[in-house]
Coordinates of C-alpha atoms in Angstrom, one line a residue:
X144 CA -33.7 12.6 -4.2
X145 CA -30.8 10.3 -5.2
X146 CA -28.8 11.2 -8.3
X147 CA -26.8 8.9 -10.5
X148 CA -23.4 9.7 -11.9
X149 CA -22.9 7.4 -14.8
X150 CA -20.6 6.9 -17.8
X151 CA -17.4 7.4 -15.8
X152 CA -16.6 3.6 -15.5
X153 CA -17.3 0.3 -17.1
X154 CA -16.5 -1.8 -14.1
X155 CA -17.3 -1.9 -10.4
X156 CA -16.3 1.2 -8.5
X157 CA -14.1 0.4 -5.5
X158 CA -13.2 3.8 -4.0
X159 CA -14.0 7.5 -4.1
X160 CA -12.5 10.6 -2.6
X161 CA -13.3 14.3 -2.4
X162 CA -11.0 17.3 -2.4
X163 CA -11.1 19.5 0.7
X164 CA -11.3 22.7 -1.5
X165 CA -14.7 24.5 -1.4
X166 CA -15.3 24.0 -5.1
X167 CA -13.1 20.9 -5.2
X168 CA -13.2 17.9 -7.5
X169 CA -14.0 14.3 -6.7
X170 CA -12.3 11.1 -7.9
X171 CA -13.4 7.5 -8.3
X172 CA -11.3 4.4 -9.0
X173 CA -12.6 1.0 -10.2
X174 CA -11.5 -2.5 -11.2
X175 CA -9.3 -2.6 -14.3
X176 CA -7.4 0.6 -13.4
X177 CA -10.1 3.1 -14.4
X178 CA -9.8 6.5 -12.8
X179 CA -12.4 9.2 -13.3
X180 CA -12.4 12.8 -12.0
X181 CA -15.8 14.5 -11.5
X182 CA -17.1 18.0 -10.9
X183 CA -19.4 18.7 -8.0
X184 CA -22.3 18.6 -10.4
X185 CA -21.4 15.1 -11.5
X186 CA -19.8 16.1 -14.9
X187 CA -16.8 14.1 -16.0
X188 CA -13.7 16.3 -15.9
X189 CA -11.3 13.5 -17.0
X190 CA -10.8 9.8 -17.4
X191 CA -7.7 7.6 -17.5
X192 CA -7.0 3.9 -17.5
X193 CA -3.7 3.3 -15.8
X194 CA -1.0 1.1 -17.4
X195 CA -1.2 -2.4 -16.2
X196 CA -4.9 -2.1 -15.5
X197 CA -4.6 -3.0 -11.9
X198 CA -7.6 -2.4 -9.6
X199 CA -7.6 1.0 -8.1
X200 CA -8.0 0.5 -4.3
X201 CA -7.6 4.0 -2.9
X202 CA -7.7 7.7 -4.0
X203 CA -6.8 10.7 -1.9
X204 CA -6.5 14.4 -2.7
X205 CA -3.7 16.3 -1.1
X206 CA -4.9 19.0 1.4
X207 CA -1.7 21.0 0.7
X208 CA -1.4 20.9 -3.1
X209 CA -4.7 20.9 -5.1
X210 CA -2.9 19.6 -8.2
X211 CA -2.0 16.3 -6.5
X212 CA -4.1 13.2 -6.4
X213 CA -2.7 10.0 -4.9
X214 CA -4.0 6.8 -6.4
X215 CA -3.1 3.2 -5.2
X216 CA -3.1 0.3 -7.6
X217 CA -1.2 -3.0 -7.0
X218 CA 1.8 -2.2 -4.9
X219 CA 2.2 1.3 -6.5
X220 CA 1.0 4.8 -5.7
X221 CA 0.7 7.2 -8.7
X222 CA 0.6 10.9 -8.2
X223 CA -1.6 12.7 -10.8
X224 CA -2.9 16.1 -11.6
X225 CA -6.7 15.7 -11.4
X226 CA -7.3 18.5 -13.9
X227 CA -4.9 17.0 -16.4
X228 CA -5.2 13.2 -16.4
X229 CA -2.4 12.1 -18.7
X230 CA 0.7 10.3 -17.4
X231 CA 1.4 10.2 -13.6
X232 CA 3.6 13.1 -12.4
X233 CA 5.3 10.6 -10.0
X234 CA 5.1 6.9 -9.4
X235 CA 6.1 5.3 -6.1
X236 CA 6.6 1.7 -7.3
X237 CA 6.9 -0.9 -4.5
X238 CA 5.4 1.6 -2.0
X239 CA 3.5 -1.4 -0.6
X240 CA 5.1 -4.7 0.2
X241 CA 2.1 -6.4 -1.4
X242 CA -1.2 -5.0 -2.9
X243 CA -2.3 -1.8 -1.3
X244 CA -5.8 -1.7 0.2
X245 CA -6.1 1.9 1.3
X246 CA -4.3 5.2 1.5
X247 CA -4.6 8.2 3.8
X248 CA -2.9 11.6 4.0
X249 CA -2.2 13.6 7.1
X250 CA -3.7 17.1 7.5
X251 CA -0.6 18.9 6.2
X252 CA -0.2 16.6 3.2
X253 CA 3.4 15.8 4.4
X254 CA 2.8 12.0 4.9
X255 CA 1.0 9.3 3.1
X256 CA 0.0 6.0 4.9
X257 CA -0.6 2.8 3.1
X258 CA -2.3 -0.4 4.3
X259 CA -1.4 -3.6 2.4
X260 CA -2.1 -7.3 2.0
X261 CA 1.1 -8.3 3.9
X262 CA -0.4 -6.6 7.0
X263 CA 2.3 -3.9 6.9
X264 CA 1.5 -0.1 7.3
X265 CA 3.9 2.0 5.3
X266 CA 4.4 5.8 5.8
X267 CA 5.8 7.8 2.9
X268 CA 7.3 11.2 3.2
X269 CA 5.9 13.7 0.7
X270 CA 6.5 15.0 -1.8
X271 CA 9.4 12.6 -2.5
X272 CA 7.7 9.3 -1.6
X273 CA 10.6 8.0 0.6
X274 CA 9.5 5.3 3.0
X275 CA 10.0 6.7 6.5
X276 CA 8.3 4.0 8.6
X277 CA 7.2 0.4 8.0
X278 CA 5.0 -0.8 10.9
X279 CA 4.5 -4.6 11.2
X280 CA 2.2 -5.9 13.9
X281 CA -0.9 -7.0 11.9
X282 CA -0.9 -10.8 11.4
X283 CA -3.3 -10.7 8.5
X284 CA -4.3 -8.2 5.7
X285 CA -4.3 -4.6 6.8
X286 CA -7.5 -3.2 5.3
X287 CA -7.6 0.5 6.4
X288 CA -5.6 3.3 7.9
X289 CA -6.3 6.9 9.0
X290 CA -4.3 9.7 10.6
X291 CA -5.6 11.5 13.7
X292 CA -6.6 15.1 13.1
X293 CA -4.5 17.6 15.1
X294 CA -1.9 14.9 15.8
X295 CA 0.0 14.4 12.5
X296 CA 2.3 11.7 14.0
X297 CA -0.5 9.5 15.2
X298 CA -2.3 7.0 13.0
X299 CA -4.7 4.1 13.4
X300 CA -4.8 0.9 11.4
X301 CA -7.2 -2.0 11.3
X302 CA -7.1 -5.4 9.7
X303 CA -8.6 -8.8 9.0
X304 CA -6.7 -10.0 12.1
X305 CA -9.5 -8.2 14.0
X306 CA -7.0 -5.8 15.6
X307 CA -7.3 -2.0 16.0
X308 CA -3.9 -0.3 16.5
X309 CA -2.9 3.2 17.4
X310 CA 0.6 4.2 16.3
X311 CA 2.9 7.0 17.3
X312 CA 5.3 7.4 14.3
X313 CA 8.3 8.0 16.6
X314 CA 8.2 4.2 17.4
X315 CA 7.7 1.1 15.4
X316 CA 5.4 -0.6 17.9
X317 CA 1.7 0.5 18.6
X318 CA 0.8 2.7 21.5
X319 CA -2.1 0.2 22.1
X320 CA -3.9 -2.6 20.4
X321 CA -7.6 -3.5 20.8
X322 CA -8.6 -7.1 19.9
X323 CA -12.2 -7.0 18.6
X324 CA -12.5 -10.8 18.7
X325 CA -11.9 -10.9 22.4
X326 CA -14.5 -8.1 22.9
X327 CA -17.0 -10.0 20.7
X328 CA -16.5 -13.2 22.8
X329 CA -17.1 -11.3 26.0
X330 CA -20.1 -9.6 24.6
X331 CA -21.6 -12.8 23.2
X332 CA -21.3 -14.5 26.6
X333 CA -23.8 -12.0 27.9
X334 CA -25.9 -11.1 24.9
X335 CA -26.2 -14.2 22.7
X336 CA -29.9 -15.0 21.9
X337 CA -31.3 -18.3 20.5
X338 CA -30.7 -18.6 16.8
X339 CA -28.5 -15.5 16.6
X340 CA -25.6 -15.8 14.2
X341 CA -22.3 -14.1 14.8
X342 CA -19.7 -13.2 12.2
X343 CA -16.1 -12.6 13.3
X344 CA -15.3 -8.9 13.6
X345 CA -12.9 -8.6 10.7
X346 CA -12.1 -4.9 10.6
X347 CA -12.8 -3.4 7.2
X348 CA -12.7 0.4 7.5
X349 CA -11.5 2.9 10.1
X350 CA -12.3 6.6 10.5
X351 CA -11.3 9.3 13.0
X352 CA -13.7 12.2 13.9
X353 CA -12.5 15.7 13.2
X354 CA -11.9 16.2 17.0
X355 CA -9.2 13.6 16.7
X356 CA -10.3 11.6 19.8
X357 CA -13.0 9.3 18.5
X358 CA -12.4 6.3 16.3
X359 CA -15.0 4.2 14.4
X360 CA -14.2 0.8 12.9
X361 CA -16.7 -1.0 10.5
X362 CA -16.5 -4.7 11.0
X363 CA -17.8 -8.0 9.6
X364 CA -20.0 -8.6 12.6
X365 CA -22.2 -5.7 11.4
X366 CA -21.1 -3.4 14.2
X367 CA -19.2 -0.2 14.2
X368 CA -16.7 -0.4 17.0
X369 CA -16.2 2.9 18.7
X370 CA -13.2 4.1 20.8
X371 CA -12.4 7.3 22.7
X372 CA -8.7 8.3 23.1
X373 CA -7.9 10.2 26.2
X374 CA -4.9 12.1 27.4
X375 CA -1.5 10.5 26.6
X376 CA -3.1 8.8 23.7
X377 CA -4.5 6.1 26.0
X378 CA -7.6 4.1 25.1
X379 CA -10.1 5.6 27.5
X380 CA -13.4 4.0 26.5
X381 CA -14.8 1.6 23.9
X382 CA -18.2 0.4 22.8
X383 CA -20.1 -0.5 19.7
X384 CA -23.0 0.5 17.5
X385 CA -25.2 -2.2 16.0
X386 CA -25.2 -0.7 12.6
X387 CA -26.0 -3.4 10.1
X388 CA -27.6 -6.9 9.9
X389 CA -24.7 -8.1 7.8
X390 CA -21.1 -7.1 7.6
X391 CA -20.4 -3.3 7.9
X392 CA -18.0 -2.4 5.1
X393 CA -17.8 1.4 5.6
X394 CA -17.8 3.9 8.4
X395 CA -16.9 7.6 7.9
X396 CA -17.2 10.5 10.4
X397 CA -18.5 13.6 8.7
X398 CA -16.7 16.9 9.4
X399 CA -19.2 19.4 7.9
X400 CA -22.4 18.8 9.9
X401 CA -23.4 20.3 13.3
X402 CA -20.9 18.4 15.4
X403 CA -18.0 15.9 14.9
X404 CA -20.0 12.9 16.0
X405 CA -22.1 12.4 12.8
X406 CA -21.2 9.0 11.2
X407 CA -22.3 7.5 7.9
X408 CA -22.1 3.7 7.5
X409 CA -22.7 1.2 4.8
X410 CA -22.8 -2.6 4.7
X411 CA -23.5 -5.9 2.9
X412 CA -27.1 -5.6 3.9
X413 CA -27.3 -2.9 1.2
X414 CA -28.2 -0.2 3.7
X415 CA -26.6 3.2 4.1
X416 CA -27.3 4.9 7.5
X417 CA -26.5 8.2 9.1
X418 CA -26.0 8.3 12.9
X419 CA -25.9 11.1 15.5
X420 CA -23.6 9.7 18.1
X421 CA -23.3 12.8 20.3
X422 CA -25.2 11.0 23.0
X423 CA -23.5 7.6 22.7
X424 CA -21.8 6.5 25.9
X425 CA -18.4 6.4 24.2
X426 CA -18.7 10.1 23.4
X427 CA -19.8 10.9 27.0
X428 CA -17.4 12.9 29.2
X429 CA -15.7 11.2 32.2
X430 CA -17.9 10.4 35.1
X431 CA -20.8 9.0 32.9
X432 CA -21.7 5.3 33.3
X433 CA -19.9 3.4 30.5
X434 CA -22.0 1.4 28.1
X435 CA -20.7 -1.9 29.4
X436 CA -21.5 -1.3 33.0
X437 CA -24.7 -3.3 33.1
X438 CA -22.9 -6.3 31.6
X439 CA -20.1 -6.1 34.2
X440 CA -22.7 -6.0 37.0
X441 CA -24.4 -9.0 35.6
X442 CA -21.1 -10.8 35.4
X443 CA -20.3 -10.1 39.0
X444 CA -23.7 -11.2 40.2
X445 CA -23.2 -14.6 38.4
X446 CA -19.8 -15.1 40.2
X447 CA -21.3 -14.2 43.5
X448 CA -24.3 -16.5 43.0
X449 CA -22.0 -19.5 42.6
X450 CA -20.5 -18.8 46.0
X451 CA -23.9 -18.7 47.7
X452 CA -25.5 -21.8 49.3
X453 CA -28.3 -23.6 47.5
X454 CA -31.0 -22.4 49.8
X455 CA -30.4 -18.8 48.6
X456 CA -30.2 -19.7 44.9
X457 CA -33.8 -19.1 44.0
X458 CA -33.7 -15.6 45.5
X459 CA -30.5 -14.8 43.6
X460 CA -31.9 -16.3 40.3
X461 CA -34.9 -14.0 40.7
X462 CA -32.6 -11.0 41.3
X463 CA -30.5 -12.0 38.3
X464 CA -33.5 -12.2 36.0
X465 CA -34.6 -8.8 37.1
X466 CA -31.0 -7.5 36.6
X467 CA -31.0 -8.9 33.1
X468 CA -34.3 -7.4 32.3
X469 CA -33.0 -4.0 33.5
X470 CA -29.8 -4.4 31.5
X471 CA -31.8 -5.4 28.4
X472 CA -34.1 -2.4 28.8
X473 CA -31.0 -0.1 29.2
X474 CA -29.5 -1.6 26.1
X475 CA -32.7 -1.1 24.1
X476 CA -32.9 2.5 25.4
X477 CA -29.3 3.2 24.3
X478 CA -29.9 1.7 20.9
X479 CA -33.1 3.8 20.5
X480 CA -31.2 6.9 21.4
X481 CA -28.4 6.1 18.9
X482 CA -30.7 4.7 16.1
X483 CA -30.0 6.1 12.6
X484 CA -31.3 9.6 11.8
X485 CA -31.5 8.5 8.2
X486 CA -31.7 5.0 6.8
X487 CA -31.4 4.4 3.0
X488 CA -32.1 1.1 1.3
X489 CA -29.5 1.3 -1.4
X490 CA -30.2 -2.0 -3.1
X491 CA -26.6 -3.1 -3.5
X492 CA -23.7 -4.0 -1.3
X493 CA -21.7 -0.9 -0.5
X494 CA -18.0 -0.7 -1.6
X495 CA -17.2 2.8 -0.5
X496 CA -18.9 5.9 1.0
X497 CA -17.6 9.4 0.5
X498 CA -19.1 12.3 2.5
X499 CA -18.9 15.6 0.6
X500 CA -20.4 19.0 0.3
X501 CA -21.6 19.3 -3.3
X502 CA -22.6 22.9 -4.4
X503 CA -23.3 23.7 -0.7
X504 CA -25.4 20.6 -0.1
X505 CA -24.2 18.0 2.5
X506 CA -24.2 14.7 0.6
X507 CA -22.8 11.1 0.7
X508 CA -21.5 9.5 -2.5
X509 CA -22.0 5.7 -2.6
X510 CA -20.1 3.3 -4.8
X511 CA -21.2 -0.3 -5.0
X512 CA -20.9 -3.4 -7.3
X513 CA -22.0 -1.4 -10.3
X514 CA -20.2 1.1 -12.5
X515 CA -22.4 4.0 -11.4
X516 CA -22.1 6.4 -8.4
X517 CA -25.2 7.3 -6.4
X518 CA -25.4 10.7 -4.5
X519 CA -27.8 11.0 -1.6
X520 CA -28.4 14.5 -0.1
X521 CA -28.3 14.9 3.7
X522 CA -29.9 18.3 3.6
X523 CA -33.2 17.0 5.0
X524 CA -31.4 17.1 8.4

């Protein structure tokens, strides 16, 4: 049964975060600079309205120092003690070139990455807050950033320019870039159906599985775009999950279930869904047929068909139709295998999802357009 955590905010909650400690706290930030810290039972531990009352866009607990909570608002990051919410212990003013949209810490708590409206990704050294890297390749708002587990010098960023970028912090250019718009155009050539509406794949949220090699990116086209990173940090495989009927705003891999490939997503269709992606083609080891193989075969047969003489066209058209039927059946089978294990009609657009273990119970905390948090248990799995 869902539980409501109320009275912590008076405005729409924009972000939530959970401490990695077993009995750790949770934090939520909302419009107007309201910050609330919660116990695992949903009791309010502390509340604070930040000076300036700028919207709080990101919260992150340090994995190294339990007394440090990083909060982004405007172009500033404030460092607070979550058990003693008074004045910030530190403020990194001007940490972002423009308004910060998201923050992420590496596993050791030695670096903080920021995504901002200018498209820049800034990396700050901790605890001092010195800017060690400014990464500029996004041509529009950078919406989300995440470090790769087990590789503290690798991070991934996504933005409203529809680009996914993997960075090695030794350099100021990305190791690779994936253009989601080009993928969508290729996909639509093969898959568009009459009356189907396509939104551009503006990238809203990126997450990295605990294994460090699988990325998931929630996008405005309703899909979660999936990528597998191989040896040498190369992009080895990519695919997509048709997760939502409207824009997908959130995608987070869950580290505390039976394997690293559990993913929780939320979208503008007011749905929250839990996925077991262990059998998805992008997770498959080398040698398996990639998800896009049927499409490539169809594309080749079209090219060949153009080269054939007219007297053979009917035969090829029949073969093409059969091939399309087979590809469609394979696609449906893949979707059925990777359909959600749990689907929740939340009733409001999802602003943020936060997977957490609350008093030993696997859960997901949902923030939306309201001032209340909703907690859904995942224990029925």
